[in-house]
Coordinates of C-alpha atoms in Angstrom, one line a residue:
Chain A
M254 CA -0.4 0.0 0.0
S255 CA 1.5 3.4 -0.8
V256 CA 1.9 6.3 1.7
N257 CA -1.0 8.1 0.1
K258 CA -3.3 5.5 0.4
S259 CA -2.6 4.5 4.0
L260 CA -3.1 8.2 4.8
A261 CA -6.5 8.1 2.8
V262 CA -7.4 5.1 4.9
L263 CA -6.3 6.4 8.0
L264 CA -8.0 9.9 7.3
G265 CA -11.2 7.8 6.5
C266 CA -11.5 6.0 9.7
G267 CA -10.9 9.6 11.9
M268 CA -13.9 10.6 9.6
M269 CA -15.8 8.0 10.5
L270 CA -15.7 8.0 13.7
G271 CA -15.9 11.8 14.2
T272 CA -19.7 11.5 12.5
A273 CA -21.4 9.2 14.3
Q274 CA -20.2 8.3 17.7
L275 CA -19.9 4.8 18.2
S276 CA -21.4 3.6 21.7
A277 CA -19.5 -0.1 23.6
A278 CA -21.6 -2.9 22.0
P279 CA -24.4 -3.7 24.4
T280 CA -24.2 -6.3 27.1
A281 CA -25.1 -9.8 26.4
T282 CA -27.8 -9.8 28.6
M283 CA -29.3 -6.3 27.2
L284 CA -29.4 -7.8 23.7
A285 CA -31.0 -11.4 24.5
D286 CA -33.5 -9.6 26.4
T287 CA -34.8 -8.0 23.7
C288 CA -35.5 -11.6 22.3
A289 CA -38.0 -12.7 25.1
G290 CA -41.0 -10.9 23.3
C291 CA -41.3 -13.7 21.1
H292 CA -39.3 -16.9 22.2
G293 CA -39.9 -16.3 26.4
T294 CA -38.2 -15.0 29.1
D295 CA -34.5 -16.6 29.2
G296 CA -35.4 -17.8 26.0
A297 CA -38.2 -20.2 27.5
S298 CA -41.0 -20.0 25.1
V299 CA -44.6 -20.5 26.6
G300 CA -45.9 -21.3 22.9
P301 CA -47.6 -22.0 20.8
A302 CA -45.4 -21.8 17.4
S303 CA -42.1 -19.2 18.4
P304 CA -39.4 -22.0 19.2
S305 CA -37.6 -22.0 22.8
L306 CA -33.9 -20.8 22.6
A307 CA -32.9 -22.0 26.2
G308 CA -30.3 -24.4 26.4
M309 CA -29.6 -24.2 22.6
S310 CA -26.2 -23.9 21.9
E311 CA -24.0 -20.9 20.8
I312 CA -22.8 -22.6 17.3
Y313 CA -26.5 -23.5 16.7
I314 CA -28.1 -20.2 17.5
V315 CA -24.8 -18.2 15.6
D316 CA -25.2 -20.4 12.7
S317 CA -29.1 -19.7 12.6
M318 CA -29.0 -16.0 12.9
K319 CA -26.6 -15.9 10.1
A320 CA -28.6 -17.7 7.8
F321 CA -31.7 -15.7 8.3
K322 CA -30.0 -12.5 8.0
S323 CA -28.5 -13.5 4.4
G324 CA -31.9 -15.1 3.9
E325 CA -30.4 -18.7 3.4
R326 CA -32.6 -20.1 5.7
G327 CA -36.5 -18.4 4.7
S328 CA -38.4 -17.1 7.3
T329 CA -41.8 -14.4 8.1
I330 CA -39.9 -12.1 10.5
M331 CA -36.9 -13.5 11.8
G332 CA -34.4 -12.5 9.1
R333 CA -36.0 -9.0 9.2
I334 CA -34.9 -8.5 12.9
A335 CA -31.5 -10.2 12.0
K336 CA -30.4 -7.5 9.7
G337 CA -30.2 -5.7 12.6
Y338 CA -27.5 -7.4 14.3
S339 CA -23.9 -7.9 13.9
D340 CA -22.1 -11.7 14.0
E341 CA -20.4 -10.5 17.8
E342 CA -24.1 -9.4 18.7
F343 CA -25.1 -12.7 17.7
Q344 CA -22.7 -14.5 19.5
L345 CA -23.5 -12.5 22.9
M346 CA -27.0 -13.0 22.6
A347 CA -26.5 -17.0 22.1
S348 CA -24.2 -17.3 25.1
V349 CA -27.0 -16.1 27.5
F350 CA -29.6 -18.6 25.7
A351 CA -26.8 -21.6 25.9
K352 CA -26.5 -21.0 29.6
Q353 CA -30.3 -21.6 30.3
P354 CA -31.7 -24.7 31.1
I355 CA -34.2 -26.2 28.0
A356 CA -37.8 -25.2 28.4
I357 CA -40.2 -28.3 29.1
T358 CA -43.2 -27.4 28.0
S359 CA -47.0 -28.8 28.2
Q360 CA -48.4 -30.0 24.9
K361 CA -51.2 -31.8 23.5
T362 CA -49.9 -35.2 21.6
D363 CA -50.8 -38.6 20.6
A364 CA -49.5 -41.1 22.4
A365 CA -49.8 -43.6 19.7
K366 CA -47.8 -41.1 17.3
V367 CA -45.2 -40.5 20.1
A368 CA -44.5 -44.2 20.6
A369 CA -44.4 -44.8 16.7
G370 CA -42.3 -41.7 16.8
E371 CA -39.7 -42.9 20.0
E372 CA -38.8 -46.2 17.3
L373 CA -38.1 -44.1 14.6
F374 CA -36.2 -41.7 16.7
G375 CA -33.3 -44.7 17.4
N376 CA -33.0 -45.8 14.0
N377 CA -32.9 -42.1 12.4
C378 CA -32.6 -39.2 14.2
E379 CA -30.5 -39.9 17.5
K380 CA -27.0 -40.1 16.0
C381 CA -27.1 -35.9 15.6
H382 CA -30.1 -35.4 17.5
D383 CA -28.9 -37.0 21.0
E384 CA -30.3 -37.0 24.0
R385 CA -34.0 -37.6 22.5
G386 CA -32.9 -33.9 21.0
G387 CA -31.6 -32.4 23.8
L388 CA -28.3 -32.6 23.7
A389 CA -27.3 -28.8 22.9
D390 CA -23.3 -30.1 22.2
D391 CA -24.4 -31.8 18.8
D392 CA -25.0 -27.9 17.5
A393 CA -28.1 -29.4 16.1
G394 CA -30.9 -27.0 17.8
I395 CA -33.3 -28.1 20.6
L396 CA -36.0 -30.3 19.7
Y397 CA -36.6 -32.1 23.4
S398 CA -40.1 -30.4 24.2
Q399 CA -39.6 -28.5 21.2
W400 CA -42.9 -26.3 20.1
L401 CA -44.9 -28.4 17.7
P402 CA -45.8 -25.8 15.3
Y403 CA -42.4 -24.7 14.9
M404 CA -41.0 -28.2 14.3
Q405 CA -43.6 -28.4 11.8
Y406 CA -42.8 -25.3 10.0
S407 CA -39.3 -26.6 10.2
M408 CA -40.1 -29.7 8.3
E409 CA -42.1 -27.8 5.9
D410 CA -39.0 -25.6 5.0
F411 CA -36.9 -28.6 4.5
M412 CA -39.1 -30.1 2.4
G413 CA -39.9 -27.0 0.6
G414 CA -36.1 -25.8 -0.1
T415 CA -36.8 -22.4 2.0
R416 CA -34.0 -24.2 4.5
E417 CA -31.3 -26.7 3.3
M418 CA -31.6 -29.7 4.7
P419 CA -27.8 -31.3 6.2
K420 CA -27.0 -34.1 3.8
K421 CA -27.2 -37.1 6.1
M422 CA -30.4 -35.5 7.2
K423 CA -31.9 -35.5 3.7
K424 CA -31.1 -39.4 3.3
K425 CA -33.3 -40.4 6.2
V426 CA -36.1 -37.9 5.8
E427 CA -36.6 -39.0 2.2
K428 CA -37.1 -42.6 3.0
L429 CA -39.9 -41.1 5.6
S430 CA -43.2 -41.2 4.9
D431 CA -45.5 -37.9 6.1
A432 CA -46.8 -40.0 9.2
E433 CA -43.9 -40.9 10.0
I434 CA -42.3 -37.6 9.8
E435 CA -45.2 -36.1 12.3
A436 CA -44.9 -38.8 14.7
L437 CA -41.1 -37.8 15.3
L438 CA -42.0 -34.6 15.7
Q439 CA -44.7 -35.6 18.4
F440 CA -42.3 -37.5 19.6
F441 CA -39.9 -34.6 20.3
A442 CA -42.7 -32.3 21.6
S443 CA -44.0 -35.1 24.3
Q444 CA -40.7 -35.0 26.1
Q445 CA -40.7 -34.1 29.9
Chain B
M59 CA -30.6 -42.9 32.9
N60 CA -27.8 -40.5 33.0
K61 CA -29.2 -38.2 30.6
I62 CA -32.3 -37.8 32.9
N63 CA -30.1 -36.7 35.5
R64 CA -28.0 -33.8 34.0
R65 CA -31.6 -32.7 33.4
S66 CA -33.0 -33.7 37.0
F67 CA -30.0 -31.7 38.6
I68 CA -31.0 -28.1 36.3
K69 CA -34.5 -28.7 37.4
I70 CA -33.6 -28.9 40.9
A71 CA -30.6 -26.2 40.7
G72 CA -33.4 -24.2 39.3
S73 CA -35.7 -24.6 42.3
A74 CA -32.9 -23.4 44.7
A75 CA -32.4 -20.7 42.9
A76 CA -36.2 -19.8 42.9
V77 CA -36.6 -20.2 46.5
G78 CA -33.3 -17.8 47.1
A79 CA -35.1 -15.4 45.5
V80 CA -38.5 -15.1 47.3
G81 CA -36.5 -15.4 50.2
F82 CA -34.2 -12.8 49.9
P83 CA -36.3 -9.4 50.0
S84 CA -37.8 -9.8 53.7
I85 CA -34.1 -10.5 54.6
A86 CA -32.8 -7.8 53.0
A87 CA -35.6 -5.3 54.2
A88 CA -33.0 -3.0 56.2
A89 CA -32.0 0.6 55.6
G90 CA -30.1 2.0 53.2
K91 CA -31.6 0.0 50.2
K92 CA -32.3 2.0 46.9
R93 CA -35.6 2.7 46.3
V94 CA -37.3 2.4 43.0
V95 CA -41.3 3.4 42.4
I96 CA -43.0 3.0 39.7
V97 CA -45.8 5.0 38.6
G98 CA -48.1 2.2 36.2
G99 CA -48.8 -1.2 35.9
G100 CA -49.2 -1.3 32.5
T101 CA -46.8 -3.0 29.9
A102 CA -44.0 -0.3 30.1
G103 CA -44.2 -0.1 34.0
A104 CA -44.6 -3.6 35.1
T105 CA -41.8 -4.9 32.6
A106 CA -39.8 -2.4 34.4
A107 CA -40.6 -3.9 38.1
K108 CA -40.1 -7.1 37.0
Y109 CA -36.5 -6.7 35.1
I110 CA -35.0 -4.3 38.1
R111 CA -35.7 -7.1 40.4
R112 CA -34.1 -9.7 37.9
A113 CA -31.2 -7.9 37.9
D114 CA -30.7 -6.4 41.3
A115 CA -33.1 -7.9 44.0
S116 CA -31.3 -5.5 46.7
V117 CA -33.4 -2.8 45.1
E118 CA -36.9 -2.2 46.5
V119 CA -39.5 -1.9 43.9
T120 CA -42.6 -0.4 44.5
L121 CA -45.3 -0.5 41.5
I122 CA -48.3 1.7 42.1
E123 CA -51.1 1.5 40.0
P124 CA -54.9 2.3 40.5
N125 CA -56.3 -1.4 38.8
K126 CA -56.1 -4.7 40.1
H127 CA -56.1 -6.0 36.6
Y128 CA -54.9 -4.7 33.6
Y129 CA -56.3 -5.3 30.0
T130 CA -54.0 -5.6 27.0
C131 CA -54.8 -3.3 24.2
Y132 CA -53.0 -5.8 21.8
L133 CA -55.1 -8.4 20.5
S134 CA -58.1 -6.5 21.7
N135 CA -59.2 -6.1 18.4
E136 CA -60.1 -10.1 18.2
V137 CA -62.6 -9.5 21.0
L138 CA -64.0 -7.1 18.4
G139 CA -64.2 -9.7 15.6
G140 CA -65.7 -12.3 17.9
G141 CA -62.3 -14.3 18.1
R142 CA -61.0 -14.3 21.3
K143 CA -62.5 -13.5 25.2
M144 CA -62.0 -10.4 27.3
D145 CA -60.8 -12.5 29.8
S146 CA -57.8 -13.7 27.8
L147 CA -56.8 -10.1 27.7
K148 CA -56.9 -9.8 31.8
F149 CA -53.7 -10.1 33.9
G150 CA -53.0 -9.3 37.8
Y151 CA -50.0 -8.7 39.8
D152 CA -49.4 -11.5 41.6
G153 CA -46.6 -12.5 39.3
L154 CA -44.8 -9.3 40.3
A155 CA -45.5 -9.7 44.2
K156 CA -43.7 -13.1 43.5
H157 CA -40.3 -11.1 42.3
G158 CA -40.6 -8.7 45.0
V159 CA -41.9 -6.3 43.6
T160 CA -44.5 -4.0 46.5
V161 CA -47.8 -3.5 44.2
V162 CA -49.9 -0.6 45.5
H163 CA -53.1 -0.2 44.1
D164 CA -53.9 3.7 44.5
T165 CA -53.5 6.6 42.4
V166 CA -51.1 8.6 41.8
T167 CA -51.7 12.2 42.6
G168 CA -48.5 13.9 42.3
I169 CA -44.8 13.3 41.6
D170 CA -41.9 15.6 43.4
A171 CA -38.9 15.6 41.5
K172 CA -37.2 17.7 44.2
G173 CA -38.1 16.1 47.7
Q174 CA -38.2 12.6 45.5
K175 CA -41.5 11.5 46.6
V176 CA -44.8 10.1 45.3
T177 CA -48.0 11.3 46.5
T178 CA -51.2 9.0 46.4
K179 CA -55.1 9.7 46.5
G180 CA -55.1 7.4 49.3
G181 CA -52.6 9.7 51.2
K182 CA -49.5 7.7 51.2
S183 CA -46.0 9.0 50.3
F184 CA -43.1 7.1 48.8
G185 CA -39.5 8.2 48.7
Y186 CA -37.6 7.3 45.7
D187 CA -33.9 7.2 44.4
R188 CA -35.3 6.8 40.7
C189 CA -38.5 7.5 39.8
I190 CA -40.0 5.4 36.6
V191 CA -43.0 6.9 35.1
A192 CA -45.2 4.9 33.0
P193 CA -48.9 6.1 32.5
G194 CA -50.1 5.0 29.3
I195 CA -52.3 7.9 27.5
S196 CA -54.7 10.2 27.8
F197 CA -57.3 11.5 25.4
V198 CA -57.4 15.4 24.1
D199 CA -60.5 17.2 23.6
N200 CA -60.0 17.2 20.5
I201 CA -63.7 16.1 18.9
K202 CA -66.5 18.7 20.2
G203 CA -69.3 17.1 22.0
Y204 CA -67.2 13.7 22.6
D205 CA -67.4 14.1 26.4
Q206 CA -67.4 11.1 29.0
A207 CA -71.0 10.5 28.6
A208 CA -70.6 10.4 24.5
M209 CA -67.9 7.7 25.3
E210 CA -70.7 5.2 26.8
K211 CA -72.7 5.5 23.4
M212 CA -69.7 5.6 21.0
P213 CA -66.8 3.8 22.7
H214 CA -63.3 4.8 21.8
A215 CA -62.1 1.0 22.7
W216 CA -58.6 2.6 23.0
K217 CA -58.1 1.1 26.5
A218 CA -58.8 -2.2 26.8
G219 CA -61.4 -3.3 29.0
S220 CA -65.2 -1.9 29.6
Q221 CA -65.1 -0.2 26.4
T222 CA -63.8 -3.2 24.6
A223 CA -66.9 -5.0 25.8
L224 CA -69.4 -2.3 25.1
L225 CA -68.1 -1.7 21.5
R226 CA -68.2 -5.7 20.7
K227 CA -71.9 -5.6 22.3
Q228 CA -72.6 -2.7 19.7
L229 CA -71.5 -4.4 17.1
E230 CA -73.5 -7.6 17.9
G231 CA -76.5 -5.7 18.6
M232 CA -76.2 -3.8 15.1
A233 CA -78.8 -5.1 12.1
D234 CA -77.3 -6.5 9.2
G235 CA -76.9 -3.9 6.3
G236 CA -75.7 -1.3 9.4
T237 CA -72.9 1.1 9.2
V238 CA -69.7 1.0 11.6
L239 CA -68.0 4.2 11.5
I240 CA -64.4 4.0 12.9
A241 CA -62.7 7.5 13.2
P242 CA -58.7 7.1 13.7
P243 CA -57.0 9.5 15.7
P244 CA -54.0 12.0 14.4
N245 CA -50.1 11.3 15.0
P246 CA -49.2 10.3 17.2
F247 CA -51.2 7.9 19.1
R248 CA -51.0 4.2 20.2
C249 CA -50.5 1.3 18.7
P250 CA -50.6 3.4 14.7
P251 CA -51.7 -0.4 13.1
G252 CA -54.4 -0.7 15.6
P253 CA -57.8 1.4 14.0
Y254 CA -57.2 -0.6 10.6
E255 CA -56.5 -3.8 12.3
R256 CA -59.9 -3.3 14.0
A257 CA -61.5 -2.5 10.9
C258 CA -59.9 -6.2 9.5
Q259 CA -61.4 -7.6 12.7
I260 CA -65.2 -6.2 12.6
A261 CA -65.5 -6.7 8.8
S262 CA -64.5 -10.4 9.4
Y263 CA -67.0 -10.6 12.2
L264 CA -69.5 -8.6 9.6
K265 CA -68.9 -10.9 6.7
Q266 CA -69.7 -14.1 8.6
N267 CA -72.7 -12.5 10.9
K268 CA -73.7 -9.5 8.5
P269 CA -72.8 -9.5 5.6
K270 CA -74.7 -6.6 3.8
S271 CA -72.9 -3.9 6.4
K272 CA -70.3 -1.4 5.6
I273 CA -67.3 0.2 7.6
L274 CA -66.4 3.5 7.0
I275 CA -63.4 4.6 8.3
L276 CA -63.1 8.6 8.7
D277 CA -59.5 9.4 9.3
K278 CA -57.6 12.4 10.5
K279 CA -54.6 11.4 8.5
D280 CA -53.8 10.9 4.9
K281 CA -51.8 8.4 5.3
F282 CA -51.8 5.4 7.9
S283 CA -49.5 2.4 8.9
K284 CA -48.8 -0.7 6.7
Q285 CA -51.5 0.7 4.2
G286 CA -50.6 -1.3 1.5
L287 CA -51.0 -4.6 3.3
F288 CA -53.8 -3.4 5.1
T289 CA -55.3 -2.2 1.5
Q290 CA -54.5 -5.3 0.3
A291 CA -56.1 -7.4 3.0
W292 CA -59.6 -4.9 2.4
D293 CA -59.5 -5.9 -1.1
R294 CA -58.8 -9.7 -0.5
H295 CA -60.9 -10.5 2.4
Y296 CA -63.5 -8.1 2.3
K297 CA -63.9 -6.7 -1.0
G298 CA -66.5 -3.8 -0.9
M299 CA -67.2 -3.6 2.6
I300 CA -64.3 -1.1 3.9
E301 CA -64.5 2.7 2.7
W302 CA -61.4 4.5 3.6
V303 CA -61.6 8.3 3.4
K304 CA -58.6 10.4 4.2
A305 CA -58.3 14.0 6.0
E306 CA -57.7 15.9 3.2
D307 CA -61.0 14.7 1.5
T308 CA -63.4 15.5 4.1
G309 CA -61.5 18.6 5.5
G310 CA -59.8 16.7 8.6
G311 CA -61.9 13.7 9.5
V312 CA -64.4 14.0 12.1
M313 CA -64.9 17.2 13.6
R314 CA -68.4 16.7 16.1
V315 CA -70.3 14.4 17.8
D316 CA -74.1 14.3 18.6
A317 CA -74.0 11.2 21.0
N318 CA -77.3 11.8 22.0
A319 CA -78.2 11.9 17.9
G320 CA -76.3 9.4 17.1
K321 CA -74.7 11.7 14.7
V322 CA -71.1 12.1 13.9
F323 CA -69.9 15.4 11.3
T324 CA -67.0 16.3 9.4
E325 CA -66.7 19.7 8.6
F326 CA -69.2 19.5 5.4
D327 CA -71.2 16.4 6.2
E328 CA -73.1 14.5 9.0
Y329 CA -73.4 10.9 9.2
K330 CA -75.8 8.4 11.6
P331 CA -74.1 5.1 11.5
D332 CA -75.4 2.5 13.6
V333 CA -72.3 1.8 15.6
A334 CA -69.5 4.7 15.8
N335 CA -66.0 4.1 17.2
I336 CA -64.6 7.5 18.2
I337 CA -60.9 7.6 18.8
P338 CA -59.7 10.5 20.0
A339 CA -56.1 12.5 19.5
Q340 CA -54.2 11.7 22.6
V341 CA -51.3 12.2 24.8
A342 CA -49.4 11.2 27.7
G343 CA -51.3 9.5 30.7
S344 CA -52.6 12.7 33.0
I345 CA -50.1 12.3 35.8
A346 CA -47.0 13.3 33.5
K347 CA -48.5 16.5 33.0
T348 CA -49.4 16.9 36.6
A349 CA -45.6 16.1 37.5
G350 CA -44.6 18.7 34.8
L351 CA -42.9 15.9 32.9
T352 CA -44.3 16.9 29.2
D353 CA -43.9 19.8 27.1
D354 CA -45.9 21.5 24.7
S355 CA -46.8 18.4 22.6
G356 CA -48.5 16.6 25.5
W357 CA -46.1 14.2 25.5
C358 CA -42.9 13.6 27.2
P359 CA -39.2 14.6 26.5
V360 CA -36.5 11.9 27.5
A361 CA -33.0 11.2 26.9
G362 CA -32.6 8.6 24.3
K363 CA -29.8 6.3 26.4
T364 CA -31.7 6.6 29.4
F365 CA -35.2 8.0 29.0
E366 CA -34.4 10.0 32.1
S367 CA -36.8 13.3 31.7
T368 CA -35.1 16.1 30.2
I369 CA -37.4 18.5 32.5
H370 CA -37.1 16.4 35.9
K371 CA -34.2 14.6 36.8
G372 CA -34.4 11.5 38.4
I373 CA -37.4 10.8 36.5
H374 CA -37.7 8.1 33.9
V375 CA -40.5 8.3 31.6
I376 CA -41.3 5.2 29.3
G377 CA -44.1 3.8 27.3
D378 CA -46.5 5.2 25.3
A379 CA -46.5 8.4 27.2
A380 CA -42.7 8.9 26.2
I381 CA -41.6 11.0 23.4
Q382 CA -39.7 7.9 21.7
S383 CA -39.8 8.5 18.4
P384 CA -38.3 6.2 16.0
L385 CA -40.0 3.6 18.6
P386 CA -43.5 3.6 17.9
K387 CA -46.4 3.7 20.5
S388 CA -46.7 0.1 20.6
G389 CA -46.7 -3.2 23.2
Y390 CA -43.2 -4.3 22.3
A391 CA -41.4 -1.1 22.4
A392 CA -42.9 -0.3 25.6
N393 CA -41.9 -3.8 27.2
S394 CA -38.3 -3.1 25.0
E395 CA -38.1 0.2 26.7
A396 CA -38.6 -1.2 30.0
K397 CA -35.9 -3.5 29.9
V398 CA -33.3 -0.7 28.8
V399 CA -34.5 1.7 31.5
A400 CA -34.6 -0.9 34.0
A401 CA -30.8 -1.9 33.6
A402 CA -30.2 1.7 33.6
V403 CA -32.0 2.5 36.8
V404 CA -30.3 -0.7 38.4
D405 CA -26.7 1.1 37.4
L406 CA -27.7 4.1 38.2
V407 CA -28.6 3.4 41.9
N408 CA -25.3 1.3 42.0
G409 CA -23.0 4.1 40.9
R410 CA -22.2 2.9 37.8
E411 CA -22.4 4.5 34.1
P412 CA -25.5 2.8 32.2
G413 CA -24.6 0.6 29.7
T414 CA -25.4 1.0 25.7
P415 CA -28.7 0.4 24.6
S416 CA -30.7 -2.2 22.3
W417 CA -34.5 -2.0 21.6
V418 CA -36.9 -3.9 19.0
N419 CA -40.2 -3.5 18.0
T420 CA -42.4 -6.1 16.5
C421 CA -46.4 -5.4 15.8
Y422 CA -47.9 -8.1 14.1
S423 CA -51.8 -7.1 13.1
I424 CA -54.2 -10.2 12.3
V425 CA -56.3 -9.3 9.0
A426 CA -58.1 -12.3 8.9
P427 CA -58.4 -15.4 10.4
N428 CA -55.0 -16.9 8.5
D429 CA -54.1 -13.9 7.4
G430 CA -51.3 -12.2 9.9
I431 CA -49.0 -9.2 8.8
S432 CA -46.1 -7.3 10.8
V433 CA -43.4 -4.7 11.0
A434 CA -40.1 -5.1 12.9
M435 CA -37.2 -2.8 13.4
V436 CA -34.3 -3.0 15.7
Y437 CA -32.8 0.1 17.3
N438 CA -29.9 1.4 18.4
L439 CA -28.3 4.8 20.1
V440 CA -26.8 7.1 17.8
D441 CA -25.2 10.3 19.0
G442 CA -27.2 10.0 22.2
K443 CA -30.5 9.3 20.5
V444 CA -32.5 6.6 19.1
A445 CA -32.0 5.4 16.1
K446 CA -33.2 3.1 13.4
V447 CA -30.7 -0.1 12.3
E448 CA -29.9 1.2 9.0
G449 CA -30.8 -2.3 6.6
S450 CA -33.2 -3.9 9.4
G451 CA -36.6 -5.0 10.1
G452 CA -39.7 -3.6 7.3
L453 CA -42.8 -4.9 6.4
T454 CA -44.1 -8.0 5.4
P455 CA -43.9 -8.7 1.9
M456 CA -46.7 -7.7 -0.5
D457 CA -46.6 -10.6 -2.3
S458 CA -45.8 -13.5 0.7
S459 CA -47.5 -17.0 0.5
P460 CA -50.5 -17.7 2.2
Q461 CA -48.5 -19.9 4.2
D462 CA -46.1 -17.5 5.6
R463 CA -49.4 -14.8 6.5
A464 CA -51.0 -18.2 8.3
R465 CA -48.1 -18.3 10.1
E466 CA -47.7 -14.8 11.1
V467 CA -50.8 -15.6 13.0
Q468 CA -49.6 -18.0 14.7
Y469 CA -46.7 -15.9 15.5
A470 CA -48.8 -13.3 16.7
Y471 CA -50.4 -15.6 19.3
S472 CA -47.0 -16.9 20.2
W473 CA -45.9 -13.1 20.9
F474 CA -48.7 -12.2 22.9
K475 CA -48.3 -15.1 24.9
N476 CA -44.5 -14.7 25.6
I477 CA -44.5 -10.9 25.9
T478 CA -47.4 -10.8 28.8
S479 CA -45.5 -14.1 30.4
D480 CA -42.6 -11.6 30.2
I481 CA -44.5 -8.7 31.7
F482 CA -46.7 -10.3 34.5
G483 CA -44.9 -13.8 34.6

C-alpha cells in the first residue's frame, strides 16, 4: 500500500469516528432480553409456535441467525430482525441462551404417534439429535420438548427448499412418510 | 438414566435458585436500600418492575397502579371480531409480587421531583432514589361533544376493558346492513396499525354474520401504518365492505359528535352510523402533565440513552407517554424500553454509568383468520438518540405466501403469550 493510500485510509477512519459516535457493544443480557417478547423470558417460549431458544448451543444459534440474516434460511420475520445485528451481537445473545436449562413445555400429543416416533427416532435421528433432541453439544438445535408448530414449520421449510437440509438428514428424511415425520415431531414435542 | 439425571439436576438447581430469590426480600428489608417507585402497571411499568428485580434483587421496587387487573390493548381487536374472549386479555399482579415487587393499588396524585417522593390519593407518600413513570395515554378534547357520556355511547375502545366489551356488544346488536364508523386519531397515537386492524376484525365478524353491512373509516390522517398491506387485505378478504376516507377529503376527519342523536360530523357532512367508534387524539397519561413531565406536545421529552426526563432529573418516562420516536407507541416497544431503563436504573442506583442500549419492536396485525402481517425494526443509540439500525426490519412482503401469512398469525399469538408472560409472569 502506498503512503498516500494509507493516509487516505487513516483519514477515512478518523472521519467515520468523527461523524457518528460509536458506543460500546450492548451487554449480552441487554441484547438477549430483546428476544423475550417472542421467544419467552430467558428464551423459554410459552408457545404456541415460536421456538424456545433456551439450552441451544452458541454455534447453532449464531449459525441460524447468520442464515436468517443472509436469507439462506427462509422466515416470516426473523430475517428482517436479524438484519439489525452483527455477528458479534449474535454471539453475545447466544451466550445467554446457551446457559439456560432446556424449556419443558406442556403440549397435547398423540400417545400412539409418540410411541411410533420413539421407534423411528432411534433409527433415524439419534446420531445428530442426541438425548432425544436435548443435547446442545451436537449443535443441531434443541428439539427436546420443542414447540410442535415450530418443528412442523421447520420440516415444511426443509421439504420445500427454503431451508437447506444437511445431507445426512436428507437421506433419512427422503425415506420417511409424512405420517412418520409427524410421529417423530410428536415424539420430540412430548419430552418432559 | 444418566441423561435424565443431567436434566433433573438442572431442574433442582433451578428450584433452589427460585427459593433463594423469594426468600431474599424479607431478609434485606433493612435500611440503606435503594428505592425505585414505578407509576403505572401497564406493559412498560410492569416490565420495568420485574426486570429491575431480576437484575438486582437488593433494589426495593414499589409499583403503584389503581387497577387490580390490566387488560392488554394488543389483541383486543380480536374481541371485536368475536374470536377472543375479554378474559384472555386480563392480567393481575401476583407474578410481580413473586419477584419481590411491592404492588400498591392506589392513584398517584403528585410526583415531587425535588423532594424525590410520590404521593397518592390514598394519602400515602413514597420516597425514591429513581422514579419511573409509565402512565400510558390520556385523551385530548379534539372532537366537539365527545365527552365522558358520549364515550359510553360511541366507545373509543382505545384502552382495553369495559370500552372493548361495549363496542363488541354494539356490533352484536347491530342489524345486517348497518354501518360501522371508525374515526382514527391524528398522529402520534397508541398502536399506529390498530384502527386498521380493527376494521379488518370488525369486517371479519360482519362478513360472517351481517354481510350486507359496511365500515366507513373517516381518518384524521392522509396515510397510515402498513397501508399497502391493509389495503391489500381489505380488497382480498372484505371486498366492497370497507371504505377509507383520508383527512384531506373531509377537511380533517370527524370534528364533532352528537352522541344522543347518534350523529357524527365532518366539516361538511353529517353521518348517522349504527355503530360509531370514535378514537380521540392522545397525549401522555394525565399524571405526566400533573408532574410537569410533558412539553407543549403533551408528551414527555426524554434522553435517548436512559429515557430520563429532560425536564425533571431522577424521573424516567417509558412506554406510550414518552417522546420515543422512532420507536413506535406499541406494546413491544414499551416492553423493550422498560428493559433498557430497568438496566439503566439499576446501574444508576449502584453508582455505575448505564450501558449501551438496544431496542426492538415487532407489531403484528391479524387481518383475517389465517392472514397475519407485521412490521419490525431494531434500534440503537446514535449520537445520544434512538435510531433505526440501517437495513433492519421492515414490513411483511406484499407477495408473501398464504402459508407465511398463516404462520404470522401463529407467531402473533406466540408473541402475545410470551410478552404477557414476560411482563406479568
